[in-house]
Coordinates of C-alpha atoms in Angstrom, one line a residue:
M1 CA -34.3 40.1 3.2
F2 CA -32.8 37.3 5.4
K3 CA -35.0 35.8 8.0
H4 CA -33.6 35.7 11.6
A5 CA -32.8 31.9 11.3
Q6 CA -31.0 32.4 8.1
L7 CA -28.8 35.1 9.4
E8 CA -27.9 33.0 12.4
S9 CA -27.1 30.2 10.1
V10 CA -24.7 32.4 8.1
K11 CA -23.1 33.6 11.6
A12 CA -22.7 30.0 12.8
W13 CA -21.1 28.8 9.5
V14 CA -18.7 31.9 9.5
G15 CA -17.7 31.3 13.1
D16 CA -17.2 27.6 12.9
P17 CA -13.6 26.8 13.7
A18 CA -13.7 24.0 11.1
H19 CA -13.8 26.8 8.5
G20 CA -11.2 28.9 10.1
A21 CA -8.6 28.3 7.3
L22 CA -10.8 30.0 4.8
P23 CA -10.8 33.8 4.2
L24 CA -13.7 35.7 5.9
H25 CA -15.3 36.5 2.6
A26 CA -15.0 32.9 1.4
R27 CA -16.8 31.8 4.6
I28 CA -19.7 34.2 4.0
Q29 CA -20.0 33.1 0.4
R30 CA -20.1 29.4 1.2
A31 CA -22.6 30.0 4.0
I32 CA -25.0 31.8 1.6
R33 CA -24.4 29.3 -1.0
Q34 CA -25.3 26.4 1.5
L35 CA -28.6 28.2 2.2
I36 CA -29.3 28.3 -1.6
L37 CA -28.4 24.6 -2.1
E38 CA -30.6 23.5 0.9
G39 CA -33.6 25.6 -0.5
A40 CA -33.7 28.0 2.4
L41 CA -33.2 30.8 -0.2
G42 CA -35.5 30.2 -3.1
V43 CA -35.3 31.5 -6.5
G44 CA -35.8 35.3 -6.8
K45 CA -35.4 35.8 -3.1
P46 CA -33.6 39.0 -2.2
L47 CA -30.3 39.1 -0.3
P48 CA -29.7 41.8 2.4
A49 CA -27.9 44.9 1.1
S50 CA -24.0 44.5 1.5
R51 CA -23.9 47.2 4.0
A52 CA -26.7 45.8 6.2
L53 CA -25.3 42.3 6.1
A54 CA -21.8 43.7 6.8
Q55 CA -23.3 45.4 9.9
S56 CA -25.1 42.3 11.1
L57 CA -22.0 40.1 10.8
G58 CA -19.6 42.7 12.2
V59 CA -17.4 42.8 9.0
S60 CA -16.4 45.3 6.5
R61 CA -18.7 46.0 3.6
D62 CA -15.8 45.2 1.2
T63 CA -15.7 41.6 2.6
V64 CA -19.6 41.1 1.9
E65 CA -19.1 42.6 -1.5
A66 CA -16.3 40.0 -2.2
A67 CA -18.6 37.2 -1.1
Y68 CA -21.5 38.5 -3.4
S69 CA -19.2 39.0 -6.3
Q70 CA -18.1 35.4 -6.1
L71 CA -21.7 34.1 -5.7
H72 CA -22.6 36.2 -8.9
A73 CA -19.5 34.7 -10.8
E74 CA -20.7 31.3 -10.0
G75 CA -24.2 31.9 -11.0
F76 CA -26.0 31.6 -7.6
I77 CA -27.2 35.1 -7.4
E78 CA -28.1 38.0 -9.8
R79 CA -27.1 41.7 -9.2
R80 CA -29.5 44.3 -10.5
V81 CA -28.4 48.0 -10.5
G82 CA -30.6 49.9 -8.1
S83 CA -32.5 46.9 -7.0
G84 CA -30.0 44.7 -5.1
S85 CA -29.0 41.0 -5.2
F86 CA -31.4 38.1 -5.8
V87 CA -31.2 34.2 -5.9
S88 CA -30.5 33.4 -9.5
K89 CA -33.1 31.7 -11.7
R90 CA -30.2 29.3 -12.7
T91 CA -30.5 27.6 -9.3
Q92 CA -33.8 26.0 -10.2
R93 CA -31.8 23.2 -11.8
V94 CA -29.7 22.7 -8.6
P95 CA -30.7 19.5 -6.8
R96 CA -32.0 20.7 -3.3
R97 CA -30.0 19.5 -0.2
N98 CA -32.3 18.7 2.7
P99 CA -30.2 18.5 5.8
A100 CA -33.0 16.4 7.6
R101 CA -32.3 13.6 5.1
A102 CA -28.8 12.9 6.5
T103 CA -30.5 11.0 9.4
G104 CA -33.4 9.7 7.3
P105 CA -33.8 6.4 5.4
A106 CA -30.7 5.3 3.4
Q107 CA -30.7 6.0 -0.3
A108 CA -30.6 3.2 -3.0
P109 CA -27.8 0.7 -2.3
L110 CA -24.4 1.5 -3.9
R111 CA -24.1 -0.4 -7.2
L112 CA -20.5 -1.3 -8.1
S113 CA -18.9 -3.5 -10.9
Q114 CA -18.1 -7.0 -10.1
R115 CA -14.4 -6.0 -9.9
G116 CA -15.2 -3.0 -7.8
S117 CA -17.3 -5.1 -5.4
A118 CA -14.5 -7.6 -5.1
M119 CA -12.0 -4.8 -4.3
F120 CA -14.3 -3.2 -1.8
A121 CA -15.2 -6.6 -0.1
G122 CA -11.5 -7.4 0.0
G123 CA -10.9 -4.4 2.2
G124 CA -7.6 -3.4 0.4
V125 CA -4.2 -4.1 1.7
R126 CA -3.6 -2.8 5.2
D127 CA -0.5 -0.4 5.6
F128 CA 0.7 0.4 9.0
L129 CA 1.1 4.2 8.4
A130 CA 2.5 4.9 11.9
P131 CA 4.1 1.6 12.7
R132 CA 4.0 0.2 16.2
P133 CA 5.4 -3.0 17.4
F134 CA 4.9 -5.5 15.9
A135 CA 3.8 -4.2 12.4
P136 CA 5.2 -6.6 9.9
G137 CA 7.1 -5.7 6.8
V138 CA 8.3 -2.5 8.1
P139 CA 12.1 -1.6 7.7
E140 CA 14.3 0.3 10.1
T141 CA 14.3 3.9 8.7
R142 CA 15.9 5.8 11.6
S143 CA 19.4 4.8 10.6
F144 CA 18.9 5.3 6.9
P145 CA 21.8 7.4 5.5
L146 CA 19.8 10.4 4.8
Q147 CA 22.9 12.7 4.3
T148 CA 24.1 10.5 1.5
W149 CA 20.6 10.3 -0.1
E150 CA 20.3 14.1 0.1
R151 CA 23.6 14.7 -1.5
L152 CA 22.9 12.3 -4.4
G153 CA 19.6 14.1 -5.0
R154 CA 21.3 17.4 -5.2
Q155 CA 23.8 15.9 -7.8
V156 CA 20.7 14.6 -9.8
L157 CA 19.1 18.1 -9.8
K158 CA 22.4 19.8 -10.7
E159 CA 23.1 17.5 -13.6
H160 CA 19.6 17.1 -15.0
G161 CA 18.0 20.5 -14.0
T162 CA 14.4 21.0 -15.1
Q163 CA 14.6 17.8 -17.2
A164 CA 14.2 15.9 -13.9
L165 CA 10.7 17.6 -13.4
L166 CA 9.3 16.1 -16.6
H167 CA 7.7 12.7 -17.1
S168 CA 9.8 9.6 -16.8
P169 CA 9.6 7.0 -19.7
P170 CA 6.9 4.4 -18.6
Q171 CA 9.4 1.7 -18.4
G172 CA 11.5 3.7 -16.1
M173 CA 14.8 5.7 -16.2
E174 CA 17.5 3.8 -17.9
P175 CA 20.2 4.3 -15.2
L176 CA 17.9 2.7 -12.6
R177 CA 16.9 -0.1 -14.8
R178 CA 20.6 -0.8 -15.5
A179 CA 21.3 -0.7 -11.8
I180 CA 18.3 -3.1 -10.9
A181 CA 19.4 -5.5 -13.6
D182 CA 23.1 -5.5 -12.2
Y183 CA 21.7 -6.1 -8.8
V184 CA 19.3 -9.0 -9.6
N185 CA 22.0 -10.8 -11.7
L186 CA 24.7 -10.4 -9.0
E187 CA 22.9 -10.7 -5.8
R188 CA 19.9 -12.9 -6.7
G189 CA 21.3 -15.1 -9.5
G190 CA 18.8 -13.7 -12.0
R191 CA 19.0 -13.3 -15.8
A192 CA 18.0 -9.7 -16.3
T193 CA 19.0 -6.9 -18.6
P194 CA 18.0 -3.2 -18.5
E195 CA 15.6 -3.8 -21.3
R196 CA 13.7 -6.4 -19.4
V197 CA 13.1 -4.2 -16.3
L198 CA 9.9 -2.3 -15.8
V199 CA 10.1 0.2 -13.0
L200 CA 6.9 0.5 -11.0
T201 CA 5.6 2.2 -7.8
S202 CA 5.2 -1.0 -5.7
S203 CA 5.0 -4.8 -5.7
Q204 CA 1.3 -4.4 -5.3
Q205 CA 1.2 -2.7 -8.6
A206 CA 3.3 -5.4 -10.1
L207 CA 0.7 -8.1 -8.8
T208 CA -2.2 -6.1 -10.2
L209 CA -0.4 -5.8 -13.6
C210 CA 0.3 -9.6 -13.7
A211 CA -3.3 -10.4 -12.7
S212 CA -4.9 -8.1 -15.4
V213 CA -2.4 -8.6 -18.3
L214 CA -1.8 -12.4 -18.1
L215 CA -5.1 -13.8 -17.1
D216 CA -8.8 -13.0 -17.7
A217 CA -11.6 -13.1 -15.2
G218 CA -12.5 -16.6 -14.3
D219 CA -9.0 -18.0 -15.0
H220 CA -7.3 -20.2 -12.4
I221 CA -4.1 -19.4 -10.5
F222 CA -2.3 -21.6 -8.0
I223 CA -1.4 -19.7 -4.8
E224 CA 0.4 -20.8 -1.7
D225 CA -1.7 -21.8 1.3
P226 CA -1.3 -19.7 3.5
V227 CA -0.5 -16.8 1.2
Y228 CA 0.5 -13.2 1.2
H229 CA -2.8 -11.2 1.6
G230 CA -1.9 -8.5 -0.9
A231 CA -1.5 -11.0 -3.7
R232 CA -4.7 -12.8 -2.8
K233 CA -6.7 -9.5 -2.9
A234 CA -5.1 -8.4 -6.2
F235 CA -6.1 -11.8 -7.7
D236 CA -9.6 -11.8 -6.3
A237 CA -10.1 -8.3 -7.5
A238 CA -9.2 -9.3 -11.0
G239 CA -11.9 -12.0 -10.9
L240 CA -9.4 -14.8 -10.9
V241 CA -10.1 -18.1 -9.3
C242 CA -7.4 -19.0 -6.7
L243 CA -6.5 -22.6 -6.2
P244 CA -4.7 -22.9 -2.9
V245 CA -1.7 -25.4 -2.8
P246 CA -0.5 -26.5 0.8
L247 CA 3.1 -26.2 2.2
D248 CA 5.5 -28.1 4.3
A249 CA 8.9 -27.3 5.7
D250 CA 10.4 -27.1 2.1
G251 CA 7.7 -24.7 0.8
M252 CA 4.8 -25.3 -1.7
L253 CA 4.0 -28.9 -2.5
V254 CA 4.7 -28.4 -6.3
D255 CA 3.9 -32.0 -7.3
Q256 CA 0.2 -31.1 -6.6
L257 CA 0.3 -28.6 -9.6
R258 CA 0.8 -31.4 -12.1
H259 CA -1.9 -33.6 -10.5
A260 CA -4.5 -31.0 -9.8
T261 CA -8.1 -31.7 -11.0
Q262 CA -8.2 -28.1 -12.3
Q263 CA -5.2 -26.7 -14.2
A264 CA -4.1 -23.0 -13.9
K265 CA -2.6 -20.4 -16.2
A266 CA -0.1 -19.2 -13.4
V267 CA 1.3 -19.9 -10.0
F268 CA 2.2 -17.2 -7.4
L269 CA 5.3 -18.0 -5.3
T270 CA 7.2 -16.3 -2.4
P271 CA 10.1 -18.8 -2.8
S272 CA 12.9 -17.0 -0.8
H273 CA 10.9 -16.4 2.4
Q274 CA 7.4 -17.7 2.1
F275 CA 4.8 -15.4 3.4
P276 CA 3.9 -15.9 6.3
S277 CA 5.6 -19.2 7.2
G278 CA 9.1 -18.0 6.4
T279 CA 10.1 -21.4 4.6
T280 CA 12.3 -21.5 1.6
L281 CA 11.3 -23.4 -1.5
A282 CA 13.6 -26.3 -2.0
L283 CA 15.7 -26.4 -5.1
D284 CA 14.1 -29.5 -6.6
R285 CA 10.7 -28.0 -6.2
R286 CA 11.9 -24.7 -7.9
L287 CA 13.1 -26.8 -10.8
A288 CA 9.8 -28.7 -10.8
V289 CA 7.6 -25.7 -10.9
I290 CA 9.7 -24.5 -13.9
E291 CA 9.0 -27.7 -15.8
W292 CA 5.4 -27.5 -14.9
A293 CA 5.2 -23.9 -16.4
R294 CA 7.0 -25.2 -19.6
E295 CA 4.6 -28.1 -20.0
Q296 CA 1.5 -26.0 -19.4
Q297 CA 2.8 -22.8 -21.1
A298 CA 1.7 -21.1 -17.8
W299 CA 3.4 -18.2 -15.9
I300 CA 5.3 -18.2 -12.7
I301 CA 4.9 -15.0 -10.7
E302 CA 7.8 -14.8 -8.3
D303 CA 7.5 -12.2 -5.5
D304 CA 11.0 -11.8 -3.9
Y305 CA 9.9 -9.2 -1.3
D306 CA 12.6 -9.4 1.2
S307 CA 15.2 -11.8 -0.1
E308 CA 18.1 -9.4 0.9
F309 CA 17.6 -10.3 4.5
H310 CA 18.8 -13.9 4.9
Y311 CA 20.7 -14.7 8.1
A312 CA 22.0 -18.2 7.5
G313 CA 24.5 -18.6 4.6
K314 CA 23.8 -17.3 1.2
P315 CA 20.2 -16.9 -0.1
T316 CA 19.1 -19.3 -2.7
A317 CA 19.1 -18.2 -6.3
C318 CA 15.7 -16.9 -7.5
V319 CA 13.5 -19.0 -9.7
Q320 CA 13.7 -16.5 -12.6
G321 CA 17.4 -17.1 -12.8
L322 CA 16.9 -20.9 -13.0
D323 CA 14.2 -20.6 -15.7
P324 CA 15.5 -21.3 -19.2
Y325 CA 12.0 -21.1 -20.7
E326 CA 11.3 -17.4 -19.9
R327 CA 8.0 -18.3 -18.0
T328 CA 8.8 -16.3 -14.8
L329 CA 8.0 -12.8 -14.0
Y330 CA 10.2 -11.6 -11.1
I331 CA 8.8 -8.9 -8.7
G332 CA 11.1 -6.9 -6.4
T333 CA 10.6 -3.7 -4.2
F334 CA 12.7 -1.2 -2.3
S335 CA 10.1 -0.6 0.2
K336 CA 11.5 -3.3 2.4
S337 CA 15.1 -2.9 1.7
L338 CA 15.3 1.0 2.0
F339 CA 12.1 2.8 3.1
P340 CA 8.3 2.6 2.2
G341 CA 8.1 6.2 1.2
L342 CA 10.4 5.7 -1.8
R343 CA 7.5 4.0 -3.7
I344 CA 9.6 2.2 -6.1
G345 CA 9.3 -1.4 -7.1
Y346 CA 10.0 -3.3 -10.4
L347 CA 9.4 -6.3 -12.6
V348 CA 11.9 -8.3 -14.6
L349 CA 10.0 -9.6 -17.5
P350 CA 10.4 -12.2 -20.3
P351 CA 11.2 -10.2 -23.3
P352 CA 7.8 -10.7 -25.1
L353 CA 6.0 -9.2 -22.0
V354 CA 7.9 -5.9 -21.8
A355 CA 5.8 -3.9 -24.4
P356 CA 2.4 -5.1 -23.2
M357 CA 3.2 -4.7 -19.5
T358 CA 4.7 -1.2 -20.1
I359 CA 1.7 -0.1 -22.1
A360 CA -0.7 -1.5 -19.4
R361 CA 1.3 0.4 -16.7
T362 CA 0.6 3.8 -18.5
L363 CA -3.1 3.1 -17.9
L364 CA -2.5 2.9 -14.1
D365 CA -0.2 5.7 -13.2
G366 CA 1.7 6.6 -16.3
H367 CA 5.4 6.6 -14.8
S368 CA 7.4 6.8 -11.6
A369 CA 9.0 10.0 -10.3
P370 CA 12.3 10.7 -12.2
I371 CA 14.1 12.4 -9.4
A372 CA 13.7 9.4 -6.9
Q373 CA 14.6 7.0 -9.7
L374 CA 17.8 8.8 -10.7
T375 CA 18.8 9.3 -7.0
L376 CA 18.2 5.6 -6.4
A377 CA 20.3 4.6 -9.3
R378 CA 23.2 6.6 -8.0
F379 CA 22.7 5.2 -4.5
M380 CA 22.9 1.7 -5.9
E381 CA 25.9 2.6 -8.4
G382 CA 27.9 4.0 -5.6
G383 CA 27.7 0.9 -3.4
H384 CA 25.4 2.5 -0.8
F385 CA 22.5 0.2 -1.4
G386 CA 24.7 -2.9 -0.8
A387 CA 26.3 -1.3 2.3
H388 CA 22.9 -0.4 3.8
V389 CA 21.4 -3.9 3.2
R390 CA 24.5 -5.5 4.8
A391 CA 24.2 -3.2 7.8
M392 CA 20.5 -3.9 8.1
R393 CA 20.9 -7.7 7.7
S394 CA 23.1 -7.7 10.8
V395 CA 20.7 -5.4 12.8
Y396 CA 17.6 -7.5 11.8
A397 CA 19.3 -10.8 12.6
E398 CA 20.0 -9.4 16.1
R399 CA 16.5 -8.2 16.6
R400 CA 15.0 -11.5 15.4
D401 CA 17.1 -13.3 18.0
V402 CA 16.1 -10.8 20.7
L403 CA 12.4 -11.3 19.8
A404 CA 12.8 -15.0 19.8
R405 CA 14.3 -14.9 23.3
L406 CA 11.6 -12.5 24.6
V407 CA 8.7 -14.6 23.3
H408 CA 10.3 -17.7 25.0
E409 CA 10.7 -15.9 28.3
H410 CA 7.3 -14.1 28.4
L411 CA 4.8 -15.7 26.1
S412 CA 5.8 -19.4 26.0
D413 CA 2.6 -20.4 27.8
F414 CA 0.5 -19.0 25.1
V415 CA 2.4 -19.2 21.7
E416 CA 5.0 -21.2 19.8
A417 CA 7.5 -19.1 17.9
R418 CA 8.5 -20.3 14.4
V419 CA 12.0 -18.5 14.2
P420 CA 12.7 -17.7 10.5
H421 CA 16.0 -18.0 8.6
G422 CA 15.4 -14.7 7.1
G423 CA 12.9 -11.9 6.5
M424 CA 11.5 -9.1 8.7
Q425 CA 8.7 -10.9 10.7
M426 CA 8.3 -14.1 12.9
P427 CA 5.2 -16.2 12.9
C428 CA 3.8 -17.2 16.2
V429 CA 1.1 -20.1 16.7
L430 CA -1.3 -19.9 19.4
I431 CA -1.1 -23.0 21.7
G432 CA -3.9 -22.2 24.3
E433 CA -7.5 -21.7 24.1
I434 CA -7.5 -17.9 23.5
A435 CA -9.1 -16.9 20.3
E436 CA -6.9 -15.2 17.6
Q437 CA -9.2 -12.3 17.1
A438 CA -9.5 -11.5 20.8
V439 CA -5.7 -11.3 21.0
L440 CA -5.5 -9.0 17.9
D441 CA -8.1 -6.8 19.2
A442 CA -6.8 -6.5 22.7
A443 CA -3.3 -5.9 21.5
R444 CA -4.4 -3.1 19.3
R445 CA -6.0 -1.3 22.2
E446 CA -2.6 -1.5 23.9
G447 CA -0.7 0.0 21.0
I448 CA 0.5 -3.3 19.6
D449 CA -0.2 -4.3 15.9
L450 CA -0.3 -7.9 15.0
L451 CA -1.2 -9.5 11.7
G452 CA -3.4 -12.6 12.2
L453 CA -2.5 -15.9 10.5
T454 CA -6.1 -17.3 10.0
G455 CA -7.1 -14.8 7.4
L456 CA -4.1 -15.8 5.3
H457 CA -5.3 -19.4 4.9
A458 CA -7.7 -20.6 2.2
A459 CA -8.2 -24.3 2.4
T460 CA -5.6 -26.0 4.5
P461 CA -6.2 -26.6 8.3
C462 CA -5.6 -23.2 9.8
E463 CA -3.0 -22.6 12.5
A464 CA -4.4 -19.6 14.7
G465 CA -1.7 -17.1 15.5
F466 CA -0.1 -13.9 14.3
L467 CA 3.0 -12.4 12.7
M468 CA 5.3 -10.3 14.7
G469 CA 7.5 -7.7 12.7
Y470 CA 10.9 -7.0 14.3
A471 CA 12.9 -5.1 11.8
A472 CA 11.8 -1.6 12.7
Y473 CA 12.0 -1.9 16.5
T474 CA 15.0 -1.7 18.8
P475 CA 15.7 -4.5 21.3
E476 CA 14.3 -2.0 24.1
E477 CA 11.2 -1.2 22.1
L478 CA 10.6 -5.1 21.5
E479 CA 10.9 -5.8 25.3
I480 CA 8.4 -3.1 26.2
A481 CA 6.0 -4.3 23.7
I482 CA 6.5 -8.0 24.7
R483 CA 5.7 -7.2 28.3
K484 CA 2.6 -5.4 27.2
L485 CA 1.6 -8.3 25.1
A486 CA 2.2 -10.8 27.9
A487 CA 0.0 -8.6 30.1
V488 CA -2.7 -8.9 27.4
F489 CA -2.4 -12.7 27.3
R490 CA -2.7 -12.9 31.1
R491 CA -5.9 -10.8 31.1
L492 CA -7.4 -12.9 28.4
S493 CA -6.4 -16.2 30.0
R494 CA -8.5 -15.3 33.1

């Protein structure tokens, strides 16, 4: 029979609001199971008769019987006709949970692989799930043409029926690969065919694939300095040795690749809008990095993450389109140009890499969702993608100008804005004595998200400051947030 303390423990478990979503019989069953796992009910100990326990708990006997039946089915109790229910001998092998240990000494330290430790230490890539000003890299989603997207999605389901519920080919649905190839060729000056396109879930997945398929742990890779944190963490997690290369107003100092004391098997670039500086890699340097890759038989990993949003003239053609030697892997994503929840990115690959990259992709997540792929293909084929990008280009350019003006009006004593020619975020460099981390922490407490610049540098002299995303926020929202940030700076300057 239950002791008083055990009965009270069951009552407390059953009455806990945290378990309210469970049916009553499941709460009773799990409460008794917990007592067995903790050793409070040892092997062979009798359980109360179902009628007696039901009376004590104020429930029906059927409810208790349902709980006992589940415990019996799981092997926690034995039911003997005419004798009652007892804790099963099988529980002798169950490791006992002692609640007192929860606050006691720590167990043995966690042991991870070298790659797992690198991932954990890197902290992952921070996503702003509920974006607040000035979270960078977040597009405007409130004006997305949802009705058009919904209509195209219905067309896909009507045409493909239950076939759209099956697996996608790991390389991606052919209509979307064709639409992506057409877009990259027309708008980015690329050299793409549907056969060279690999549809993925994100640019981060593309970076992980490049790091693991093209290079071995310990291999060297040149990176921009400062660099996109998602790329750096993907390379670190793969065990690569990152060799930082400084920038100037024309992008990466590509000449340093040829004269470096240590050579690398790849280089990572964000040539359209360097992250985080916003500079554009000059044409002569694009051609020079292509020649370096040919000479070294190295790879160029080109991340073209927000090239659609260029506000002064036509954007420069991508490196991939200039490369006659097929040494460039081109990464694109729709998370910035459309909406993050779409979870579709892509790689345009040199032909020999298509098969190995596709097979490697099957080991990560198999495939991308067919319905979203087919809907996106129609969205692009129907001209809706181009129309949306053109509309957002105008909106973002206006918001960039508004933010630049607001920073000048309210923050000029504290920061210097580096107004970019394109993209979705603006770097601001601290010019006073206030520490970068103090600004980031105080702003976060006020509901403002900033991405610090210091952590994006590897070797070059670091300019303290932060990135300010502006694409997702109206002029009114930008002004409210800037006034809050100005108040933060005034408090810190005291």
